[in-house]
Coordinates of C-alpha atoms in Angstrom, one line a residue:
X126 CA 18.0 -17.9 5.2
X127 CA 19.2 -15.0 3.0
X128 CA 19.7 -11.2 2.9
X129 CA 19.9 -8.7 0.0
X130 CA 21.4 -5.2 0.0
X131 CA 22.5 -3.2 -3.0
X132 CA 25.8 -2.2 -1.3
X133 CA 28.3 -5.1 -1.2
X134 CA 30.0 -4.0 2.0
X135 CA 26.7 -3.4 3.9
X136 CA 25.5 -6.7 2.6
X137 CA 28.4 -8.6 4.1
X138 CA 27.8 -6.9 7.5
X139 CA 24.1 -7.6 7.4
X140 CA 24.6 -11.2 6.5
X141 CA 27.0 -11.7 9.4
X142 CA 24.7 -10.0 11.8
X143 CA 21.7 -12.1 10.8
X144 CA 23.6 -15.3 10.4
X145 CA 22.3 -15.6 6.8
X146 CA 23.7 -18.4 4.7
X147 CA 22.9 -16.7 1.4
X148 CA 23.8 -13.1 0.6
X149 CA 23.2 -11.2 -2.7
X150 CA 22.9 -7.8 -4.2
X151 CA 20.1 -9.1 -6.5
X152 CA 16.7 -9.0 -4.9
X153 CA 15.1 -11.3 -7.4
X154 CA 17.8 -13.9 -6.7
X155 CA 16.8 -13.8 -3.0
X156 CA 13.1 -14.0 -3.8
X157 CA 13.6 -17.0 -6.1
X158 CA 15.9 -18.9 -3.7
X159 CA 14.4 -22.3 -3.0
X160 CA 15.0 -22.2 0.7
X161 CA 13.2 -18.8 1.1
X162 CA 9.5 -19.2 2.0
X163 CA 8.7 -15.7 3.2
X164 CA 10.3 -12.3 2.3
X165 CA 10.5 -9.1 4.4
X166 CA 10.8 -6.1 2.1
X167 CA 12.5 -3.3 4.1
X168 CA 13.6 -1.0 1.3
X169 CA 12.5 2.6 0.7
X170 CA 8.9 2.7 -0.4
X171 CA 9.6 3.3 -4.1
X172 CA 10.8 -0.3 -4.4
X173 CA 8.0 -2.0 -2.5
X174 CA 5.6 -2.6 -5.4
X175 CA 8.2 -4.1 -7.7
X176 CA 9.5 -6.5 -5.1
X177 CA 6.2 -7.4 -3.6
X178 CA 4.8 -8.3 -7.0
X179 CA 7.9 -10.5 -7.5
X180 CA 7.3 -12.2 -4.1
X181 CA 3.6 -12.8 -5.0
X182 CA 4.6 -14.2 -8.4
X183 CA 7.0 -16.6 -6.6
X184 CA 4.2 -17.9 -4.4
X185 CA 5.7 -16.8 -1.1
X186 CA 4.4 -14.9 1.9
X187 CA 5.5 -11.3 2.4
X188 CA 6.0 -8.7 5.1
X189 CA 6.4 -5.2 3.7
X190 CA 7.8 -2.3 5.6
X191 CA 5.4 0.7 6.2
X192 CA 4.3 2.8 4.5
X193 CA 3.6 0.0 2.1
X194 CA 4.3 1.6 -1.3
X195 CA 3.9 5.2 -2.4
X196 CA 0.1 5.3 -2.2
X197 CA -3.0 3.3 -1.3
X198 CA -3.2 2.4 -5.0
X199 CA 0.2 0.7 -4.8
X200 CA -0.7 -1.2 -1.6
X201 CA -4.1 -2.3 -3.1
X202 CA -2.2 -3.6 -6.2
X203 CA 0.1 -5.6 -3.9
X204 CA -2.9 -6.9 -1.9
X205 CA -4.7 -8.1 -5.0
X206 CA -1.6 -9.9 -6.3
X207 CA -1.2 -11.8 -3.0
X208 CA -4.9 -12.7 -2.9
X209 CA -4.6 -14.1 -6.4
X210 CA -1.5 -16.0 -5.4
X211 CA -3.2 -17.4 -2.3
X212 CA -0.4 -16.1 -0.1
X213 CA -0.5 -13.7 2.9
X214 CA 0.7 -10.1 2.9
X215 CA 1.5 -8.2 6.1
X216 CA 2.5 -4.6 6.6
X217 CA 5.0 -3.8 9.4
X218 CA 2.8 -1.6 11.6
X219 CA 4.4 -3.3 14.7
X220 CA 3.2 -1.0 17.5
X221 CA -0.3 -2.5 17.9
X222 CA 1.4 -5.8 18.9
X223 CA 3.6 -4.3 21.7
X224 CA 2.5 -4.6 25.3
X225 CA 2.4 -0.8 25.9
X226 CA -0.1 -0.2 23.1
X227 CA -2.2 -3.3 23.8
X228 CA -2.5 -2.0 27.4
X229 CA -4.0 1.2 26.1
X230 CA -6.5 -0.8 24.0
X231 CA -7.4 -2.9 27.1
X232 CA -7.9 0.3 29.2
X233 CA -10.2 1.8 26.6
X234 CA -12.2 -1.5 26.3
X235 CA -12.4 -2.0 30.0
X236 CA -14.6 1.1 30.4
X237 CA -12.3 2.6 33.0
X238 CA -12.3 5.9 31.1
X239 CA -16.0 5.7 30.4
X240 CA -17.2 6.2 26.9
X241 CA -14.4 7.8 24.8
X242 CA -15.4 11.3 23.7
X243 CA -12.4 12.8 22.0
X244 CA -8.8 12.3 20.9
X245 CA -6.1 14.9 20.5
X246 CA -2.6 14.1 19.2
X247 CA 0.4 16.4 18.6
X248 CA 3.8 15.4 17.2
X249 CA 6.5 18.0 16.6
X250 CA 10.1 17.5 15.5
X251 CA 12.9 19.8 14.4
X252 CA 13.9 19.6 10.7
X253 CA 16.0 16.6 9.8
X254 CA 18.8 16.0 7.4
X255 CA 17.7 15.3 3.8
X256 CA 17.0 11.6 3.3
X257 CA 14.8 9.5 1.0
X258 CA 12.0 10.2 3.5
X259 CA 11.9 13.8 2.2
X260 CA 11.4 12.8 -1.4
X261 CA 8.1 12.4 -3.2
X262 CA 9.7 9.3 -4.8
X263 CA 8.9 7.7 -1.4
X264 CA 5.3 8.7 -1.5
X265 CA 5.6 11.8 0.7
X266 CA 7.6 13.4 3.5
X267 CA 7.9 12.7 7.2
X268 CA 4.1 12.7 7.7
X269 CA 3.7 9.9 5.1
X270 CA 6.6 8.1 6.7
X271 CA 5.5 8.3 10.4
X272 CA 1.8 9.2 10.6
X273 CA 0.7 5.6 9.7
X274 CA 2.0 4.4 13.1
X275 CA -0.5 6.5 15.1
X276 CA -3.3 6.1 12.5
X277 CA -2.9 2.3 12.7
X278 CA -3.2 2.5 16.5
X279 CA -6.3 4.6 16.3
X280 CA -7.8 2.1 13.9
X281 CA -7.0 -0.7 16.4
X282 CA -8.4 1.3 19.4
X283 CA -11.3 3.2 18.0
X284 CA -12.2 1.4 14.8
X285 CA -12.0 2.7 11.2
X286 CA -11.7 6.5 10.9
X287 CA -13.2 9.0 8.5
X288 CA -11.3 12.3 7.8
X289 CA -13.5 15.3 8.3
X290 CA -11.0 18.0 7.5
X291 CA -7.3 18.5 6.8
X292 CA -4.6 21.0 6.0
X293 CA -1.2 20.3 4.5
X294 CA 1.7 22.7 4.1
X295 CA 5.3 22.7 3.0
X296 CA 7.2 25.4 5.0
X297 CA 10.9 24.4 4.3
X298 CA 12.1 25.1 0.8
X299 CA 14.8 22.4 1.1
X300 CA 12.3 19.8 -0.2
X301 CA 9.0 19.4 -2.0
X302 CA 7.2 17.2 0.5
X303 CA 4.9 18.1 3.3
X304 CA 6.2 19.5 6.6
X305 CA 3.1 20.4 8.6
X306 CA -0.2 18.5 8.6
X307 CA -3.3 18.9 10.6
X308 CA -6.4 16.6 10.5
X309 CA -9.8 16.2 12.1
X310 CA -11.5 12.9 12.1
X311 CA -14.4 10.8 13.4
X312 CA -14.4 7.1 14.3
X313 CA -17.2 4.7 13.4
X314 CA -18.1 4.7 17.1
X315 CA -18.7 8.5 17.1
X316 CA -15.4 9.5 18.7
X317 CA -14.1 12.9 17.3
X318 CA -10.5 13.8 17.2
X319 CA -7.7 16.0 15.9
X320 CA -4.1 15.4 15.1
X321 CA -1.2 17.4 13.9
X322 CA 2.4 16.7 12.7
X323 CA 5.0 19.4 12.5
X324 CA 8.4 18.6 11.2
X325 CA 9.6 22.2 11.2
X326 CA 9.3 22.7 14.9
X327 CA 11.9 24.3 17.3
X328 CA 11.8 21.3 19.7
X329 CA 10.4 17.8 20.1
X330 CA 6.8 17.1 21.3
X331 CA 4.8 13.9 21.3
X332 CA 1.6 14.0 23.2
X333 CA -1.6 12.0 22.9
X334 CA -4.7 12.7 25.1
X335 CA -7.6 10.3 25.0
X336 CA -10.7 11.8 26.9
X337 CA -13.5 9.7 28.3
X338 CA -16.5 10.6 30.4
X339 CA -14.7 9.3 33.5
X340 CA -11.1 10.3 32.9
X341 CA -8.3 10.8 30.5
X342 CA -5.2 9.0 29.3
X343 CA -1.9 10.7 28.4
X344 CA 1.1 9.2 26.6
X345 CA 3.8 9.8 24.0
X346 CA 2.4 7.8 21.1
X347 CA 5.7 7.3 19.2
X348 CA 7.6 6.0 22.3
X349 CA 7.6 2.2 22.7
X350 CA 8.6 2.3 26.4
X351 CA 7.3 5.5 27.9
X352 CA 4.7 5.4 30.7
X353 CA 1.0 5.8 30.4
X354 CA -0.6 8.4 32.7
X355 CA -4.2 8.0 33.8
X356 CA -6.3 10.7 35.5
X357 CA -9.7 9.3 36.6
X358 CA -12.6 11.1 38.1
X359 CA -13.5 10.1 41.7
X360 CA -15.9 7.1 42.1
X361 CA -19.4 8.5 41.6
X362 CA -21.1 6.0 44.0
X363 CA -18.5 6.6 46.8
X364 CA -19.1 10.4 46.4
X365 CA -22.8 10.0 46.9
X366 CA -22.4 7.7 49.9
X367 CA -20.2 10.3 51.6
X368 CA -22.6 13.2 50.8
X369 CA -24.6 12.4 54.0
X370 CA -22.9 14.2 56.8
X371 CA -20.6 15.9 54.4
X372 CA -20.4 19.0 56.5
X373 CA -18.9 16.9 59.4
X374 CA -16.6 15.0 57.1
X375 CA -15.7 17.8 54.8
X376 CA -12.0 16.8 54.6
X377 CA -12.8 13.2 53.7
X378 CA -15.4 14.3 51.1
X379 CA -12.9 16.6 49.5
X380 CA -10.3 13.9 49.3
X381 CA -12.7 11.5 47.8
X382 CA -13.6 14.0 45.1
X383 CA -10.0 14.6 44.0
X384 CA -9.0 13.0 40.6
X385 CA -7.2 9.7 40.9
X386 CA -3.8 9.7 39.2
X387 CA -2.2 6.4 38.1
X388 CA 1.1 5.9 36.2
X389 CA 1.7 2.7 34.3
X390 CA 5.4 2.1 33.4
X391 CA 6.7 -0.2 30.7
X392 CA 10.1 -1.9 30.3
X393 CA 12.4 -1.2 27.4
X394 CA 11.8 -3.3 24.3
X395 CA 15.1 -4.6 23.0
X396 CA 13.6 -5.8 19.7
X397 CA 10.4 -3.9 19.0
X398 CA 9.4 -6.0 16.0
X399 CA 9.4 -9.4 17.7
X400 CA 5.7 -9.4 18.7
X401 CA 4.8 -8.5 15.1
X402 CA 7.0 -11.2 13.7
X403 CA 5.5 -13.7 16.1
X404 CA 2.1 -12.8 14.8
X405 CA 3.3 -13.1 11.2
X406 CA 4.9 -16.5 11.8
X407 CA 1.9 -17.8 13.7
X408 CA -0.5 -16.6 10.9
X409 CA 1.6 -18.4 8.3
X410 CA 1.9 -21.5 10.4
X411 CA -1.9 -21.9 10.9
X412 CA -2.4 -22.1 7.1
X413 CA -5.7 -20.3 7.5
X414 CA -5.5 -18.8 4.0
X415 CA -4.1 -15.5 2.7
X416 CA -4.0 -12.7 5.2
X417 CA -5.1 -9.4 3.7
X418 CA -3.7 -6.1 5.1
X419 CA -7.2 -4.6 5.6
X420 CA -6.2 -2.2 8.4
X421 CA -3.1 -1.1 6.5
X422 CA -5.2 -0.4 3.5
X423 CA -7.5 1.8 5.6
X424 CA -4.5 3.7 6.9
X425 CA -3.1 4.1 3.4
X426 CA -6.4 5.4 2.2
X427 CA -6.6 8.0 5.0
X428 CA -3.1 9.3 4.2
X429 CA -4.0 9.5 0.6
X430 CA -7.2 11.4 1.5
X431 CA -5.1 13.9 3.6
X432 CA -2.4 14.4 0.9
X433 CA -4.5 14.2 -2.2
X434 CA -4.9 17.9 -2.7
X435 CA -1.3 18.8 -1.8
X436 CA 0.2 16.4 -4.4
X437 CA -2.4 17.2 -7.1
X438 CA -3.7 13.6 -7.0
X439 CA -2.4 10.3 -5.6
X440 CA -3.7 7.7 -8.0
X441 CA -1.1 8.1 -10.7
X442 CA 2.7 8.5 -10.6
X443 CA 2.4 11.8 -8.8
X444 CA 6.0 11.8 -7.7
X445 CA 7.1 12.5 -11.3
X446 CA 5.0 15.7 -11.4
X447 CA 6.4 18.1 -8.8
X448 CA 5.2 21.0 -10.9
X449 CA 1.6 20.4 -9.6
X450 CA 2.6 20.1 -5.9
X451 CA 1.6 22.8 -3.4
X452 CA 5.2 23.1 -2.2
X453 CA 7.0 26.3 -1.9
X454 CA 9.3 25.3 -4.7
X455 CA 6.4 24.5 -7.1
X456 CA 4.6 27.7 -6.1
X457 CA 7.7 29.8 -6.8
X458 CA 8.2 28.1 -10.2
X459 CA 4.6 28.8 -11.2
X460 CA 5.1 32.4 -10.1
X461 CA 8.2 33.0 -12.2
X462 CA 6.7 31.1 -15.1
X463 CA 3.6 33.4 -15.1
X464 CA 5.5 36.7 -14.8
X465 CA 6.3 38.7 -17.9
X466 CA 7.0 41.9 -16.0
X467 CA 10.7 41.9 -15.6
X468 CA 11.9 41.8 -19.2
X469 CA 15.3 43.0 -20.3
X470 CA 15.8 45.0 -23.5
X471 CA 18.2 43.7 -26.2
X472 CA 20.5 46.7 -25.3
X473 CA 20.6 45.6 -21.6
X474 CA 21.5 42.0 -22.6
X475 CA 24.2 43.3 -25.0
X476 CA 25.7 45.5 -22.2
X477 CA 25.8 42.4 -19.9
X478 CA 27.5 40.3 -22.5
X479 CA 30.1 43.0 -23.1
X480 CA 30.7 44.0 -19.5
X481 CA 29.6 41.1 -17.3
X482 CA 27.2 43.0 -15.1
X483 CA 23.8 44.8 -15.2
X484 CA 21.8 47.0 -12.9
X485 CA 20.8 48.3 -10.5
X486 CA 17.3 46.8 -10.3
X487 CA 14.7 46.7 -7.6
X488 CA 13.8 43.5 -5.8
X489 CA 10.0 43.4 -5.4
X490 CA 10.0 40.6 -2.8
X491 CA 9.0 41.3 0.8
X492 CA 12.6 41.6 2.1
X493 CA 12.3 44.2 4.8
X494 CA 12.5 43.0 8.3
X495 CA 14.2 39.6 7.5
X496 CA 16.6 38.3 10.0
X497 CA 20.2 39.0 8.8
X498 CA 22.8 36.7 10.3
X499 CA 26.3 37.9 10.7
X500 CA 27.7 34.4 10.7
X501 CA 26.4 31.1 9.3
X502 CA 24.4 32.8 6.7
X503 CA 24.9 30.3 3.9
X504 CA 22.1 28.7 1.9
X505 CA 19.4 29.9 4.2
X506 CA 17.0 29.8 1.2
X507 CA 16.7 26.1 2.0
X508 CA 15.5 26.6 5.6
X509 CA 14.0 30.1 5.8
X510 CA 10.9 30.7 3.7
X511 CA 11.4 34.5 3.6
X512 CA 14.9 34.1 2.3
X513 CA 13.6 31.7 -0.3
X514 CA 10.9 34.2 -1.3
X515 CA 13.6 36.7 -2.2
X516 CA 15.8 34.2 -4.0
X517 CA 12.9 32.9 -6.1
X518 CA 11.1 36.2 -6.8
X519 CA 10.5 36.9 -10.5
X520 CA 12.1 40.4 -10.2
X521 CA 15.4 38.5 -9.6
X522 CA 15.0 35.1 -11.3
X523 CA 13.5 36.2 -14.6
X524 CA 16.3 38.6 -15.2
X525 CA 18.9 36.0 -14.4
X526 CA 17.2 33.6 -16.8
X527 CA 17.3 36.0 -19.6
X528 CA 21.0 36.5 -19.1
X529 CA 21.6 32.8 -19.0
X530 CA 19.6 32.4 -22.2
X531 CA 17.5 29.7 -20.5
X532 CA 13.8 29.7 -19.6
X533 CA 14.4 27.3 -16.7
X534 CA 17.2 28.0 -14.2
X535 CA 18.3 26.5 -10.9
X536 CA 18.9 28.4 -7.7
X537 CA 21.8 26.6 -6.0
X538 CA 23.5 29.0 -3.5
X539 CA 22.8 31.9 -1.3
X540 CA 24.9 33.8 1.3
X541 CA 24.4 36.8 3.5
X542 CA 27.5 39.0 3.3
X543 CA 27.8 41.3 6.2
X544 CA 30.5 43.8 7.3
X545 CA 30.3 45.1 10.8
X546 CA 32.7 47.1 12.9
X547 CA 35.6 44.9 13.8
X548 CA 34.7 42.3 11.2
X549 CA 34.8 44.2 7.9
X550 CA 38.0 43.0 6.1
X551 CA 38.5 43.6 2.5
X552 CA 37.7 40.8 0.0
X553 CA 40.5 40.1 -2.5
X554 CA 39.9 40.2 -6.3
X555 CA 38.6 36.9 -7.5
X556 CA 36.4 34.9 -9.8
X557 CA 33.7 32.6 -8.5
X558 CA 34.5 29.4 -10.2
X559 CA 34.9 25.7 -9.2
X560 CA 33.6 23.2 -6.7
X561 CA 31.9 25.7 -4.3
X562 CA 30.6 27.9 -7.1
X563 CA 28.7 25.7 -9.6
X564 CA 31.2 22.9 -10.1
X565 CA 32.4 21.4 -13.3
X566 CA 31.1 19.7 -16.4
X567 CA 32.2 16.1 -17.0
X568 CA 34.9 17.3 -19.4
X569 CA 36.4 19.4 -16.5
X570 CA 35.2 22.8 -17.7
X571 CA 33.7 25.0 -14.9
X572 CA 30.0 25.6 -15.0
X573 CA 29.1 29.2 -15.6
X574 CA 26.6 31.0 -13.3
X575 CA 25.2 34.4 -12.6
X576 CA 25.2 36.2 -9.2
X577 CA 22.6 38.6 -7.9
X578 CA 24.1 40.9 -5.2
X579 CA 21.3 42.6 -3.3
X580 CA 21.8 45.4 -0.7
X581 CA 20.0 45.1 2.6
X582 CA 21.6 48.3 3.9
X583 CA 22.7 51.4 2.0
X584 CA 25.9 50.3 0.2
X585 CA 28.6 52.8 -0.8
X586 CA 32.3 52.9 -1.6
X587 CA 32.9 54.0 2.0
X588 CA 31.4 51.0 3.6
X589 CA 32.9 48.3 1.3
X590 CA 30.7 48.0 -1.7
X591 CA 31.5 45.3 -4.3
X592 CA 33.7 46.5 -7.1
X593 CA 34.0 44.8 -10.5
X594 CA 36.4 44.9 -13.5
X595 CA 34.2 45.2 -16.6
X596 CA 34.7 42.6 -19.3
X597 CA 36.9 40.2 -17.3
X598 CA 34.2 37.5 -17.3
X599 CA 35.2 36.3 -20.7
X600 CA 38.2 34.3 -19.5
X601 CA 39.6 32.7 -16.4
X602 CA 42.5 34.5 -14.8
X603 CA 45.5 33.0 -12.9
X604 CA 44.8 30.5 -10.1
X605 CA 41.0 31.0 -10.4
X606 CA 40.3 27.8 -8.4
X607 CA 41.7 29.5 -5.3
X608 CA 39.2 32.3 -5.5
X609 CA 40.0 34.9 -2.8
X610 CA 43.3 33.2 -2.1
X611 CA 44.4 33.5 -5.8
X612 CA 46.6 36.6 -5.1
X613 CA 45.9 37.9 -8.5
X614 CA 47.2 41.4 -7.8
X615 CA 50.3 40.2 -6.0
X616 CA 51.2 37.8 -8.8
X617 CA 50.6 40.5 -11.5
X618 CA 47.6 38.9 -13.0
X619 CA 45.7 42.2 -12.5
X620 CA 47.6 45.3 -13.3
X621 CA 47.3 48.7 -11.7
X622 CA 45.8 50.1 -14.9
X623 CA 43.1 47.4 -14.7
X624 CA 42.1 48.5 -11.2
X625 CA 41.6 52.0 -12.4
X626 CA 38.7 50.7 -14.5
X627 CA 36.8 49.2 -11.6
X628 CA 33.1 49.9 -11.3
X629 CA 31.5 50.1 -7.8
X630 CA 28.1 48.7 -7.0
X631 CA 26.6 51.5 -4.9
X632 CA 23.0 50.5 -3.9
X633 CA 20.0 51.5 -1.9
X634 CA 18.4 48.8 0.3
X635 CA 16.4 46.4 -1.9
X636 CA 18.4 47.1 -5.0
X637 CA 20.7 44.6 -6.7
X638 CA 23.1 44.1 -9.5
X639 CA 23.4 40.9 -11.6
X640 CA 26.9 39.9 -12.7
X641 CA 28.6 37.0 -14.3
X642 CA 30.2 34.9 -11.5
X643 CA 33.4 34.8 -13.6
X644 CA 33.6 38.6 -13.5
X645 CA 36.6 39.7 -11.4
X646 CA 35.2 41.3 -8.2
X647 CA 36.2 42.2 -4.7
X648 CA 35.5 44.8 -2.0
X649 CA 37.4 47.1 0.4
X650 CA 37.0 47.1 4.1
X651 CA 34.3 49.4 5.5
X652 CA 35.4 52.8 6.8
X653 CA 32.0 53.5 8.5
X654 CA 30.8 52.5 12.0
X655 CA 27.5 51.0 10.7
X656 CA 26.6 47.6 9.2
X657 CA 26.8 46.8 5.5
X658 CA 24.7 43.8 4.7
X659 CA 23.8 42.2 1.4
X660 CA 22.4 38.9 0.1
X661 CA 24.3 37.0 -2.6
X662 CA 22.2 34.6 -4.8
X663 CA 23.5 32.3 -7.5
X664 CA 21.9 30.6 -10.5
X665 CA 22.9 28.2 -13.3
X666 CA 21.0 26.8 -16.3
X667 CA 18.7 24.0 -15.3
X668 CA 20.5 20.8 -16.2
X669 CA 23.9 22.2 -15.1
X670 CA 23.7 20.4 -11.8
X671 CA 26.8 19.5 -9.9
X672 CA 26.7 16.8 -7.1
X673 CA 27.8 19.1 -4.3
X674 CA 24.7 21.4 -4.3
X675 CA 21.0 21.2 -3.8
X676 CA 19.3 22.7 -6.8
X677 CA 15.8 24.3 -7.0
X678 CA 14.5 24.5 -10.5
X679 CA 12.5 27.6 -11.4
X680 CA 10.6 27.8 -14.7
X681 CA 10.6 31.3 -16.1
X682 CA 8.6 33.1 -18.8
X683 CA 9.7 32.3 -22.3
X684 CA 12.2 35.0 -23.3
X685 CA 14.1 35.9 -26.4
X686 CA 17.2 37.8 -25.2
X687 CA 18.8 37.6 -28.6
X688 CA 22.4 37.0 -29.5
X689 CA 24.6 34.0 -28.9
X690 CA 25.5 34.9 -25.4
X691 CA 28.9 35.3 -23.8
X692 CA 32.0 33.9 -25.5
X693 CA 34.4 32.5 -22.8
X694 CA 37.8 31.0 -22.9

């Protein structure tokens, strides 16, 4: 009858594809439409509760996409509302209605495998691009988004489950949600099992093994069309019958005692939700009273049980409290907030304000032995935990915070800068300003930032150390937006007398300088045969976010650096 989407262009396409006579960008207008008797909520999970309660209040049936809401608490709230309204609520766990998964249930119940003893499941996927599925606003990460499918199948095949142990980790700093989850469980029928989900894997893996006394079943649990493989023990009665005269019939006996392999193929499902929708329509049509999502509630409770400790609780609006998560980001922020070791003196801060740089300092992170890429070394703090450890270490961050006059700063950029023989060109004098270096405020003024340049090899004037012009951070020079292409020397913006005042950042491995990103800086080509590697890390005040970057907020110890800070023009 009708379709709602927030985006007007996408709405038009959806309405045409579905043949809907009514199209709107207002969900409540769709829910209230007199011709609508049932609503399918297929939005991201953070909107499920609001829309589901509106559907219940309108006295209409509802199918809500999985995971239904951001927690078992939200789903229970929905379920109660529909029970009071006398209307059915369904959750879109569609796999249990597909022929492939019903065949598994039939095999288990037939006794062909014997009594089921154990279940083992492994899902692994490489990291994905950032989406709403990686935001706690949606209730969790990819585990929360996908694990319900398999847990719902287990509920259908083995009965309600009880979690007997779990471990949850975040290994990718690009987000706050869980990446790796492992659980052990027991069914009400005494079946024991384990399962793991890894969304930071080098390659895909999807393998379910169900073990019975007489055989095992193997399959890819997330596939809707892949085959089911059975490996059955030889028939026990036939083996005993052949045992008489076995010596004379050794070959036949051996063959009879080999496992029996059977492969059950399944055709492609063009519309995987049709069996679920048929069930929903039939259930509404029978007018048998409100359907409650009992199985979905059990699955939601299991996922909450697994994720409870990681999120510091699941019964409140936990997605608003990332500071209590067990994520790498939250742990790093707690570490910087609790460290009072790396305090700058008022004299050091004054020197930075006047000259635009300060150092050298020692990085106390575990940086030795990290992989140093020659190319594509940008923003690896988002995908490499060891790089993130360096970029978020209090020995670096707390000093940057004091120079920014802010107890909370945001890491927004990192880059490995490597000069090797044959690829060690000079870097022209420039200022790091503009779209790729912190962006702009709404009034068009560039956002100021500080840069920490850390040596990973011994860095000298001979192998192309960074050079700076003290005091030049107080104003923007020439075509600053062009950065290394600004041709500041060629156009006379930097005089020869200025270059004679340059200061060179000579460093031992593990040492770093902090400098104002507006400070004029550059480097010469290396004149040595070895490598010269460094790590460039950049920070802004928390709140100075610009759309083009992914920011990681880090709370630091309260500091009083004194003074009004840098005056820029």
